[in-house]
Coordinates of C-alpha atoms and ligand atoms in Angstrom, one line a residue:
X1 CA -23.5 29.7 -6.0
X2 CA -20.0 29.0 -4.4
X3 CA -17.8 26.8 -6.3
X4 CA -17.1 25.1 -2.8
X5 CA -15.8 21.1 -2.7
X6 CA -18.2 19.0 -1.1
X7 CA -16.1 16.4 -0.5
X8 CA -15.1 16.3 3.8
X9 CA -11.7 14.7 2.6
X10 CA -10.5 17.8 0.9
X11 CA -11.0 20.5 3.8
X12 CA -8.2 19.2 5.5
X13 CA -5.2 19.2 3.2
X14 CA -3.3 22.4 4.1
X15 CA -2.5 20.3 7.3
X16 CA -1.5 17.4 6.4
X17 CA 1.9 18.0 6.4
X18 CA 3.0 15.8 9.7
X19 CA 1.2 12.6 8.2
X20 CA 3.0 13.1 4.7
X21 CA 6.1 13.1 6.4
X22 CA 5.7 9.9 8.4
X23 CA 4.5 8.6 5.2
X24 CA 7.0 9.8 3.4
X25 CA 9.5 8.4 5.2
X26 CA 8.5 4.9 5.3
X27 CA 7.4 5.3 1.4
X28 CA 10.9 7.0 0.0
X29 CA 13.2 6.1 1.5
X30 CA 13.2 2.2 2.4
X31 CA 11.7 1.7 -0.8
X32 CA 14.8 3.3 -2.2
X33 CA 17.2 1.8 -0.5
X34 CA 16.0 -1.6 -1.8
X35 CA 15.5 -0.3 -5.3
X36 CA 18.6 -1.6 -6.7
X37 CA 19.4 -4.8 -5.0
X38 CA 17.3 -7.6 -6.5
X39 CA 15.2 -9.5 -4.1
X40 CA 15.9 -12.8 -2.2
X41 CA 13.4 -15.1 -3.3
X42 CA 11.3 -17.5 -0.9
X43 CA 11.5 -21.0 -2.9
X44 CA 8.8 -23.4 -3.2
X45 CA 9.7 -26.5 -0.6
X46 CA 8.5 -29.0 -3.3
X47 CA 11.6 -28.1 -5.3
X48 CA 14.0 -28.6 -2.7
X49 CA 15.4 -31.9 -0.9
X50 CA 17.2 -32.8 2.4
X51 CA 20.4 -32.7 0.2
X52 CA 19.4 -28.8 -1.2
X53 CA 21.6 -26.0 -0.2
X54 CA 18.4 -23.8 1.2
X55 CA 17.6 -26.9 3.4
X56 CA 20.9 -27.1 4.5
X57 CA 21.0 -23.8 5.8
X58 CA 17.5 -24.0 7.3
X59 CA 19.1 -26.5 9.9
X60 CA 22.5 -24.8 10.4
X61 CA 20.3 -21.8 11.4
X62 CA 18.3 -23.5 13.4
X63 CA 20.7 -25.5 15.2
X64 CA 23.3 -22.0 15.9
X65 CA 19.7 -20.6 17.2
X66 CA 19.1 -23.7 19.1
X67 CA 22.7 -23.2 20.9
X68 CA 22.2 -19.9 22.0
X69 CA 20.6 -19.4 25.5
X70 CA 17.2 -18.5 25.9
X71 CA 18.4 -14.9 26.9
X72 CA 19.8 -14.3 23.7
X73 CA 16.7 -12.7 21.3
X74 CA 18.2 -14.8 18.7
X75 CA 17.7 -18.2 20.3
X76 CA 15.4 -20.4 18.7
X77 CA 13.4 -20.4 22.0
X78 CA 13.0 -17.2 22.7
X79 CA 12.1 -16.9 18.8
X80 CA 9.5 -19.1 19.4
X81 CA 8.3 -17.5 22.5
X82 CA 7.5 -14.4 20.5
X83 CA 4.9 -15.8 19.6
X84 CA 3.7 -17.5 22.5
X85 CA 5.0 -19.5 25.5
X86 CA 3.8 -21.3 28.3
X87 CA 7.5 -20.2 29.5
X88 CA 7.1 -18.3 32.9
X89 CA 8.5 -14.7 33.5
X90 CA 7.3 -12.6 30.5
X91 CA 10.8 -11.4 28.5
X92 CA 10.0 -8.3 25.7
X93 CA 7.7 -9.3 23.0
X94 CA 6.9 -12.7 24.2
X95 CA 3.1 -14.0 23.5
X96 CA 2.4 -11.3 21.1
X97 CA 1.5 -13.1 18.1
X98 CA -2.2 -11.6 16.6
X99 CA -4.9 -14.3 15.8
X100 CA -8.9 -15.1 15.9
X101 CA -11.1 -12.1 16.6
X102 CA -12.3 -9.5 13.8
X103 CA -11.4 -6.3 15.3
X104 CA -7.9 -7.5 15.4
X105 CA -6.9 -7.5 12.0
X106 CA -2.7 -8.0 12.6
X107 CA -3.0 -11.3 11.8
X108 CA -1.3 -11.2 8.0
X109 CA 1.2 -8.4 9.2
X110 CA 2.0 -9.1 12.3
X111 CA 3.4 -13.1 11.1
X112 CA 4.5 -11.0 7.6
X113 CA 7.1 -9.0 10.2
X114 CA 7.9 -11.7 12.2
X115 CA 8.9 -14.1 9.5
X116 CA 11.0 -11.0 8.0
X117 CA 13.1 -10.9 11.4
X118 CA 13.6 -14.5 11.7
X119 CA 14.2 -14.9 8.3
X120 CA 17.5 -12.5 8.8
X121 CA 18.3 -14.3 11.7
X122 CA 18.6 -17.7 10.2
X123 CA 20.3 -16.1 7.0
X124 CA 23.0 -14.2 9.5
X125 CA 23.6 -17.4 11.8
X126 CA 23.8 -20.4 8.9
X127 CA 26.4 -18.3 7.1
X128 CA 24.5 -18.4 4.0
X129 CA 23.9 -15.1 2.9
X130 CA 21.3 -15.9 0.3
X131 CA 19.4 -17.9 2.1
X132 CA 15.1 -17.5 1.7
X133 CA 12.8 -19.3 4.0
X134 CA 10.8 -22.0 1.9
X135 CA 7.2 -22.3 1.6
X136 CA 5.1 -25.0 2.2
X137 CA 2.0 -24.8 -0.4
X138 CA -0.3 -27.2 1.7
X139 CA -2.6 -26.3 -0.9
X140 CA -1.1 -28.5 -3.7
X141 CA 1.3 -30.6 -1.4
X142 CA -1.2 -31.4 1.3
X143 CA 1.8 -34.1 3.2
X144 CA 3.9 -32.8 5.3
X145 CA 7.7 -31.9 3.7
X146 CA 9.6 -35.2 3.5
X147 CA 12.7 -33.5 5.1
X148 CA 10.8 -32.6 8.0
X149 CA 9.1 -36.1 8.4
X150 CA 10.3 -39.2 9.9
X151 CA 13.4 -39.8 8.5
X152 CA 13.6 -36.8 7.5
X153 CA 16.5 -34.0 9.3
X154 CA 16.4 -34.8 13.3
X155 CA 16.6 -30.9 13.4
X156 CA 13.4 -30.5 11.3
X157 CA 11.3 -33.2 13.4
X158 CA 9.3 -32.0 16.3
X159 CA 6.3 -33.6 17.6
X160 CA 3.6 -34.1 15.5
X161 CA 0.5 -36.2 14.6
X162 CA 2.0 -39.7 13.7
X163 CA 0.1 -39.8 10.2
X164 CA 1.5 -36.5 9.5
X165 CA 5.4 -37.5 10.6
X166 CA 5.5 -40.9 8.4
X167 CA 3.9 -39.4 5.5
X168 CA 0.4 -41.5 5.3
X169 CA -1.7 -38.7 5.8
X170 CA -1.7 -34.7 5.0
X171 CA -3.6 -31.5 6.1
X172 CA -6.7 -32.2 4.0
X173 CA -8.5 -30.1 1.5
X174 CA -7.7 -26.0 2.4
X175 CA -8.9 -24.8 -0.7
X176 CA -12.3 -24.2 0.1
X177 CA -10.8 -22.1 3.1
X178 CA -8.6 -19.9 0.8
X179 CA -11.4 -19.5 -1.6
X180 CA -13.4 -18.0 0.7
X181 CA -10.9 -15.4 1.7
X182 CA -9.6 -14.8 -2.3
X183 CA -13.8 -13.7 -2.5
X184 CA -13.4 -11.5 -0.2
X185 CA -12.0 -7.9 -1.5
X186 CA -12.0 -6.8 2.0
X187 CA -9.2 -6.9 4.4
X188 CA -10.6 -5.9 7.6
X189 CA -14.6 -5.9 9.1
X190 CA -15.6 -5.7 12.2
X191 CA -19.0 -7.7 11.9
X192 CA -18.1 -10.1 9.4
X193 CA -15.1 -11.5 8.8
X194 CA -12.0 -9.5 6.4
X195 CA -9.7 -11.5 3.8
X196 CA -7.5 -10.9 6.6
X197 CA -9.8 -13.4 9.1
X198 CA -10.9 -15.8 6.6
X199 CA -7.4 -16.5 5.2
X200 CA -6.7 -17.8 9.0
X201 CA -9.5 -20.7 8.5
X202 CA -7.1 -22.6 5.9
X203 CA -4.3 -21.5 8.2
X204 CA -5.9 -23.0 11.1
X205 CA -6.9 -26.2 9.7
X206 CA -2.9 -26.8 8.6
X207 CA -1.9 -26.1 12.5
X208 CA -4.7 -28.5 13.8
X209 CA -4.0 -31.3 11.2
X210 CA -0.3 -31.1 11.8
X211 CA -0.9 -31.8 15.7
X212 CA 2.0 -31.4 18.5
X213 CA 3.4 -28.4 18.8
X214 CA 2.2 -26.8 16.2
X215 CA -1.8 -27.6 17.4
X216 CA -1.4 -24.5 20.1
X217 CA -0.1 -21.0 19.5
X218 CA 1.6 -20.9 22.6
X219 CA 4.2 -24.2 21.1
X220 CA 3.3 -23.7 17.4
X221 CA 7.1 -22.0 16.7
X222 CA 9.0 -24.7 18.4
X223 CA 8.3 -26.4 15.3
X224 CA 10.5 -25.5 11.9
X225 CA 7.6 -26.5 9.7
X226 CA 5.6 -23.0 11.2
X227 CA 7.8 -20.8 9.5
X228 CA 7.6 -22.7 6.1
X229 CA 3.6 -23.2 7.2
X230 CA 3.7 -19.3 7.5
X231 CA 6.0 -18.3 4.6
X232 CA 2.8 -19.9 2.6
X233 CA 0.3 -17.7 4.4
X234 CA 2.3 -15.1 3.8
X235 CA 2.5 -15.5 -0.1
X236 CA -1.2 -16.2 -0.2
X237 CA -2.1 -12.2 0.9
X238 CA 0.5 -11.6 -2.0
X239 CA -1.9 -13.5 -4.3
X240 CA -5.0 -12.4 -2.5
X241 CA -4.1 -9.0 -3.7
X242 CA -2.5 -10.2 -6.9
X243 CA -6.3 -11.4 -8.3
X244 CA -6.6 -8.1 -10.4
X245 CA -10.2 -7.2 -8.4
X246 CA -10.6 -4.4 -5.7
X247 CA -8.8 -6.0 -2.9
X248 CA -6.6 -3.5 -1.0
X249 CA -5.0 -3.7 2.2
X250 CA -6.8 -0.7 4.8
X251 CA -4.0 1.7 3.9
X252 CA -6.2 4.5 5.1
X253 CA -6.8 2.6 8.4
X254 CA -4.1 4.6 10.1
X255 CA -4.3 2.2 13.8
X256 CA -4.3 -0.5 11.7
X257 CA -1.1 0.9 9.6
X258 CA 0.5 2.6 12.2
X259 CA 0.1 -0.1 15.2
X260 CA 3.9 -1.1 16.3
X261 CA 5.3 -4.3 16.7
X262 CA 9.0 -5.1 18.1
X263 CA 11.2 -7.8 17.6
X264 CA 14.7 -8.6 17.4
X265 CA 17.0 -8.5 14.5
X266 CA 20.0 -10.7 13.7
X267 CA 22.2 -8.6 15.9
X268 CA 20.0 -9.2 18.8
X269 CA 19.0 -5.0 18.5
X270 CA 15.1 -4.8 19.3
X271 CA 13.2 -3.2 16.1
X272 CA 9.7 -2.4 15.7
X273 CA 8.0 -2.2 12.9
X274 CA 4.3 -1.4 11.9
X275 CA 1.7 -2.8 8.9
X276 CA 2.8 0.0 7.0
X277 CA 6.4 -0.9 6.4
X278 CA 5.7 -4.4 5.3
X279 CA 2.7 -3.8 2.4
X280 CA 5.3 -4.2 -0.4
X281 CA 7.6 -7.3 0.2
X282 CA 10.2 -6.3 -2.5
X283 CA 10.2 -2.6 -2.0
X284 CA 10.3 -2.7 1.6
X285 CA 11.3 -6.1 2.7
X286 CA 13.2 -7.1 -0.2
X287 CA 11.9 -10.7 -1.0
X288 CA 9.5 -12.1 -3.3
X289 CA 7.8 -15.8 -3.7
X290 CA 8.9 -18.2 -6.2
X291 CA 5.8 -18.4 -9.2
X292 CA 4.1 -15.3 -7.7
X293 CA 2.5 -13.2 -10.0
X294 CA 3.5 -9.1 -9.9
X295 CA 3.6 -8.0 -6.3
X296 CA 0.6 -5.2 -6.0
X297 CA 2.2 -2.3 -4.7
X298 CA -0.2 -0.9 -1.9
X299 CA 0.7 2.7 0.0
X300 CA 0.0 3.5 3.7
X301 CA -1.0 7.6 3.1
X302 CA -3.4 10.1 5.3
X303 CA -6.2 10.1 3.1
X304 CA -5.8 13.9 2.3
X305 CA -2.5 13.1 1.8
X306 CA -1.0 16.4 -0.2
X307 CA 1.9 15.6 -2.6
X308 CA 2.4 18.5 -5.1
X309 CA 1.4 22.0 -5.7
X310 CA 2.1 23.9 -8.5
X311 CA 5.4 25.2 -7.1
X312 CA 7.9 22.7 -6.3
X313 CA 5.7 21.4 -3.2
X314 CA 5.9 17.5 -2.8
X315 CA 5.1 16.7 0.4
X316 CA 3.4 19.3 2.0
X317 CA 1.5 22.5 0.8
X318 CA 2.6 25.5 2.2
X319 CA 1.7 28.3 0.1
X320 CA 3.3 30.0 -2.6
X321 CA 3.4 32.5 -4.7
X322 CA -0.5 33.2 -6.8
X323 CA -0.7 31.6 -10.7
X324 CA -2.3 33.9 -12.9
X325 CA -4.4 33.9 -15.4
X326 CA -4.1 36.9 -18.0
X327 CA -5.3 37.0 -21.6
X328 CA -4.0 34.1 -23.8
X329 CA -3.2 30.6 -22.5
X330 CA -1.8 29.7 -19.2
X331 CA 0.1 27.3 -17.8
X332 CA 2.6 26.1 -14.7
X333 CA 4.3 22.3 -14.1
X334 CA 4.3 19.8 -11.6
X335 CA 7.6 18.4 -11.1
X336 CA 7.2 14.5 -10.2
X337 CA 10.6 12.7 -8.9
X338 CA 10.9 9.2 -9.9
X339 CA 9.5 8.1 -6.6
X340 CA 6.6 9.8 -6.7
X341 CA 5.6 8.9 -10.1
X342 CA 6.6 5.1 -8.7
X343 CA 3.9 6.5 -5.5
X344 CA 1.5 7.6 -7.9
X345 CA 1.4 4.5 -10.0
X346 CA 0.8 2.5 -6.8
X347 CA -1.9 4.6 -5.4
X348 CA -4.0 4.4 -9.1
X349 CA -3.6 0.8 -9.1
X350 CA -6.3 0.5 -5.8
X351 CA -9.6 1.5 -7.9
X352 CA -10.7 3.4 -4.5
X353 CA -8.2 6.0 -5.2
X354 CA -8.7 9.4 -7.2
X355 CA -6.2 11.9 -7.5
X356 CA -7.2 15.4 -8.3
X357 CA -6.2 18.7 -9.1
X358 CA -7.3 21.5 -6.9
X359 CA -7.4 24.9 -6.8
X360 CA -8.1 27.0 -3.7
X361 CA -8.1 30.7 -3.4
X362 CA -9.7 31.4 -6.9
X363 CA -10.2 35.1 -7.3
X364 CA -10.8 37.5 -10.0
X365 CA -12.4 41.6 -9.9
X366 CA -14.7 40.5 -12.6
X367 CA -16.3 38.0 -14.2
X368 CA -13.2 37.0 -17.1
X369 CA -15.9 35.8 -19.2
X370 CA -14.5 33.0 -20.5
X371 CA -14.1 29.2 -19.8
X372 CA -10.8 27.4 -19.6
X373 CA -10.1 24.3 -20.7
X374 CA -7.9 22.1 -18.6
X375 CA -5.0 19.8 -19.8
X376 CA -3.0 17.9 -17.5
X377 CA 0.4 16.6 -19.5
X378 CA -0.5 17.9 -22.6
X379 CA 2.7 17.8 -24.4
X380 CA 4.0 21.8 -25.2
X381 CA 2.8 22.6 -28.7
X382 CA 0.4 19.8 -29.0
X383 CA -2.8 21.3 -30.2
X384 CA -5.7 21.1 -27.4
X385 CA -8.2 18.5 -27.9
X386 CA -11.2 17.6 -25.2
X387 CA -10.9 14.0 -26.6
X388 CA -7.1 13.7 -25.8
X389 CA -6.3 11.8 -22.5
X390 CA -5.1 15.0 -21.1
X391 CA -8.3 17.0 -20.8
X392 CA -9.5 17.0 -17.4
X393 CA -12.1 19.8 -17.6
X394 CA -13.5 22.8 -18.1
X395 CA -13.9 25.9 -15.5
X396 CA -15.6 29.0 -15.5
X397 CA -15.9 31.3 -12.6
X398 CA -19.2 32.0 -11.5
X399 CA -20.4 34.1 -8.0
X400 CA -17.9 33.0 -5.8
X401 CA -14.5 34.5 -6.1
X402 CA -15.6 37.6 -8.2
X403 CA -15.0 40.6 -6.1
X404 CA -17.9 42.7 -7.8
X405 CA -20.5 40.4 -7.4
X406 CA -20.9 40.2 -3.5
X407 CA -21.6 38.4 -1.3
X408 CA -21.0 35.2 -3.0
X409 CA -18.2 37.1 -4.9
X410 CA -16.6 37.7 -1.4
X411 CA -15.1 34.1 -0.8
X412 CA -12.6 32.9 -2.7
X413 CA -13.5 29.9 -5.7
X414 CA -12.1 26.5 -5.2
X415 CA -12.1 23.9 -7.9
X416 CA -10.6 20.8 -8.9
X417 CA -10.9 17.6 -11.5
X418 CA -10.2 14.1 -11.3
X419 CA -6.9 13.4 -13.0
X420 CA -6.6 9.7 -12.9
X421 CA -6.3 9.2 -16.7
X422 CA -4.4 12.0 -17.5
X423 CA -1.7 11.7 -14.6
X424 CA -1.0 8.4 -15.5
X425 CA -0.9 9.2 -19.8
X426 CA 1.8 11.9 -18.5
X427 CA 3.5 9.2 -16.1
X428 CA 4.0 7.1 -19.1
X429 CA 6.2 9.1 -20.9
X430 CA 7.9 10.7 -17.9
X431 CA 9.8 7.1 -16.9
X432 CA 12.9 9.0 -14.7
X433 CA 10.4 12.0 -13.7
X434 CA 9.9 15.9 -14.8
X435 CA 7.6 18.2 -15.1
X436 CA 3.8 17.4 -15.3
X437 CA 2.8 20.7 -17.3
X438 CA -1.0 21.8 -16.5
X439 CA -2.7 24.2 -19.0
X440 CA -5.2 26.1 -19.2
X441 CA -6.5 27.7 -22.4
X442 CA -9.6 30.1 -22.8
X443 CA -12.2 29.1 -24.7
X444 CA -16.2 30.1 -24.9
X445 CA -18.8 29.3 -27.6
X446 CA -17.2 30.1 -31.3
X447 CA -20.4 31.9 -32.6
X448 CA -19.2 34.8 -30.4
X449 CA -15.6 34.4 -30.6
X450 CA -12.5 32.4 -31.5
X451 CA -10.1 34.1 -29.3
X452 CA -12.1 35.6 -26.5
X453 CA -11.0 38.5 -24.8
X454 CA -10.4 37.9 -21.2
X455 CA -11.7 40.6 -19.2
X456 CA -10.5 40.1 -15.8
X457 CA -7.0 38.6 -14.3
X458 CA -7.6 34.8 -12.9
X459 CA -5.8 34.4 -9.6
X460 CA -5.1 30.7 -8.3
X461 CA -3.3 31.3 -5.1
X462 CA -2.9 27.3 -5.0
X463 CA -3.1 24.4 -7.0
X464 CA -1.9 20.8 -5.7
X465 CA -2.5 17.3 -6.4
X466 CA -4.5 15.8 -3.6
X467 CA -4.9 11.7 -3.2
X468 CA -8.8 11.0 -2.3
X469 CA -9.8 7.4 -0.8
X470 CA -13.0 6.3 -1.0
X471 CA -13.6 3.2 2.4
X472 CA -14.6 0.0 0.5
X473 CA -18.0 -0.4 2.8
X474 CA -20.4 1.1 0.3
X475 CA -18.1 2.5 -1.7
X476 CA -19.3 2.0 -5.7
X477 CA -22.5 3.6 -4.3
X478 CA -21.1 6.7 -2.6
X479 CA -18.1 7.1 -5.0
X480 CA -21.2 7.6 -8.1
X481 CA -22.4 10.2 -6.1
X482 CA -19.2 12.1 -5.6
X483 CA -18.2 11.7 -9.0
X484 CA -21.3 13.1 -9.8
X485 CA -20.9 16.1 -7.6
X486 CA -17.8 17.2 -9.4
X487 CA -19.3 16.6 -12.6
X488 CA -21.8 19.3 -11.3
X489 CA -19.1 22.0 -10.3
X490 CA -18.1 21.5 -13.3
X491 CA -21.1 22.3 -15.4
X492 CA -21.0 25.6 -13.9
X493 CA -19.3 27.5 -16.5
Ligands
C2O501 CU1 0.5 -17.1 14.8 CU2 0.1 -20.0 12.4 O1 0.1 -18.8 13.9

């Protein structure tokens, strides 16, 4: 019987080391250099008034954009032709906004990163340097803005239905459209439509009821309200993932997460950026919404994503020195930085995520004849206890990886538990990071002894925490079984 994994996510680890990096970088390090400054915040429009600072700015933004010439990335026009244009002679990034079909799923993203840039634009050129583009919650406040009706700021008026520009009539009922999309824990399908295609159905309704301009893509950003339109949109993925069930953005998609788009920032230098550097809108992007709930955290990772082994490995897994396992109890540490406890935290709040702790290389001359209990966190010189939150199992070896019982005995032994529970008990108490301890103490059946004698030397040449997805599409289904699965290594002590 080999102690093999049978999970096809966990074959792979050892070289995973190039997509931890590229994770790593967009995970660590922009989220750190926001971590201290706290984040602009995207007032709701019902608060404000033509007279309101925020409003104010909106137009002085818009009216330095509106002075520049179109050659200018800046300029309100070439802004607006970002997204589309009926402009001829095709300038960079023009007509690249992402809308309408299933298998394009940018739609959320792709407006998330184009707000961001224009955002720092208008914030740069008005001069106020704590200025947040407004929302619009068409949901609640079906009219249009006053400020940006009749009578209103000239700057803010743009052509429009006349019902919608004097006030008399609004965007009609969208909450049957976001409803739809809040059932819907799935961001992308091909087949059927994702949160991230339904949510563009309330969206849609706004553009066409507003009229003008803002009725076709290729005009709809000549008008100011499509930023405060889209700021809304925007805030509703927040709360689409913010409803506590298992909605998760496809982190493990990697075209989806790693698919570039480039724009322009407020110096007129062209940036790109992809779905995975705008998941987190504080961490990354440093704003939040007025009256959202929590922001849910999501990560971008490779699914076999390796972050630890047993010897000071956090992003990749090159090997190190073998862990052994002589008579008495055993044990080695995990050391978890701040920002990987932070990572950790994120990637247990998405239910399709299980982190585990593997071993590979398991060898041993002869059967040790004893069983190990497992502790992950277990506090040093708390007394061992399979009903604490730090047990995560039980191992004994058994044909593979004991040299004298060939062939089985020939390969190596791999093992590992889920450590969900655990990790997080030991995150808890380890707010500014440490060491995760992992312990293993011999145990077998107390009729034939209370301190076993260990007959053979354990060798773990590896052990490392290793971040397993399961794809939403049939996933409580196919998850059981795997669970199951592991539950069956286990029992082979
Ligand atoms: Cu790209 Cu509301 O449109």
């Amino acid at each position: 019987m080999k102690m093999h994994f049978t999970r096809r996510s966990f074959l792979a680890t050892l070289g995973a080391t190039a997509g931890a990096t590229l994770a790593g970088k967009s995970l660590l390090d922009v989220d750190k250099v926001f971590a201290t400054t706290s984040p602009y915040v995207r007032p709701n429009i019902a608060g404000l008034t033509l007279s309101s600072q925020n409003i104010q700015s909106y137009i002085a933004g818009i009216q330095a954009m509106q002075a520049l010439p179109l050659t200018d990335q800046r300029s309100w026009a070439y802004q607006a032709a970002i997204h589309g244009t009926t402009m001829p002679g095709m300038m960079p990034d023009w007509n690249t906004c992402s809308h309408g079909s299933f298998e394009q799923n940018f739609f959320w993203a792709w407006h998330r990163i184009y707000l961001y840039w224009f955002e720092r634009i208008v914030r740069s050129l008005s001069g106020d340097s704590t200025w947040a583009l407004p929302y619009w919650d068409w949901q609640t406040n079906p009219t249009l803005p006053s400020m940006f009706q009749n009578g209103g700021s000239p700057t803010l008026h743009a052509t429009r239905n006349a019902a919608i520009n004097n006030g008399t009539g609004g965007v009609g009922n969208t909450t049957p459209g976001v409803n739809a999309a809040y059932a819907q824990p799935i961001f992308e399908q091909s087949s059927v439509p994702g949160a991230d295609q339904l949510i563009q159905i309330p969206h849609n309704q706004v553009h066409v009821m507003v009229g003008g301009l803002m009725g076709n893509t290729l005009t709809a950003a000549q008008d100011p309200i499509f930023f405060v339109h889209h700021a809304n949109e925007d805030r509703l993925w927040d709360l689409w993932l913010a409803q506590g069930g298992l909605q998760s953005d496809p982190t493990s998609d990697t075209t989806w997460g790693s698919t570039s788009f480039g724009f322009f920032d407020e110096n007129a230098n062209a940036v790109s950026m992809t779905p995975c550097d705008v998941l987190r809108a504080a961490l990354q992007l440093n704003y939040m919404y007025e009256g959202e709930p929590a922001q849910v955290n999501q990560y971008c990772f490779n699914p076999t994503l390796c972050f630890g082994s047993y010897n000071v490995l956090i992003d990749n897994c090159i090997q190190k020195p073998p862990f052994y396992l002589k008579e008495g109890y055993g044990y080695y540490g995990f050391p978890v930085s701040y920002d990987l406890g932070q990572q950790i935290y994120g990637y247990l709040q998405n239910p399709y995520n299980t982190i585990y702790l593997t071993h590979y290389g398991v060898t041993c001359p002869t059967q040790p004849g004893v069983v190990w209990d497992v502790y992950m966190g277990l506090p040093v010189g708390t007394k061992p206890n399979q009903d604490s939150p730090y047990y995560i199992g039980s191992y004994g070896m058994y044909g593979a990886g004991i040299a004298d019982q060939p062939p089985d005995g020939n390969e190596p032994a791999s093992f590992g538990f889920p450590v969900n529970t655990a990790i997080l008990t030991a995150l808890k108490k380890l707010k500014k990071g440490g060491t995760i301890p992992v312990t293993y103490f011999p145990t077998s059946l107390p009729a034939v002894s209370l301190h076993p004698k260990q007959k053979s030397t354990l060798t773990i040449q590896q052990a490392q925490l290793t971040l397993q997805t399961v794809t939403p599409a049939g996933k409580a289904a196919k998850k059981k079984s795997e669970d199951r699965v592991v539950a069956k290594v286990m029992a082979h002590h």
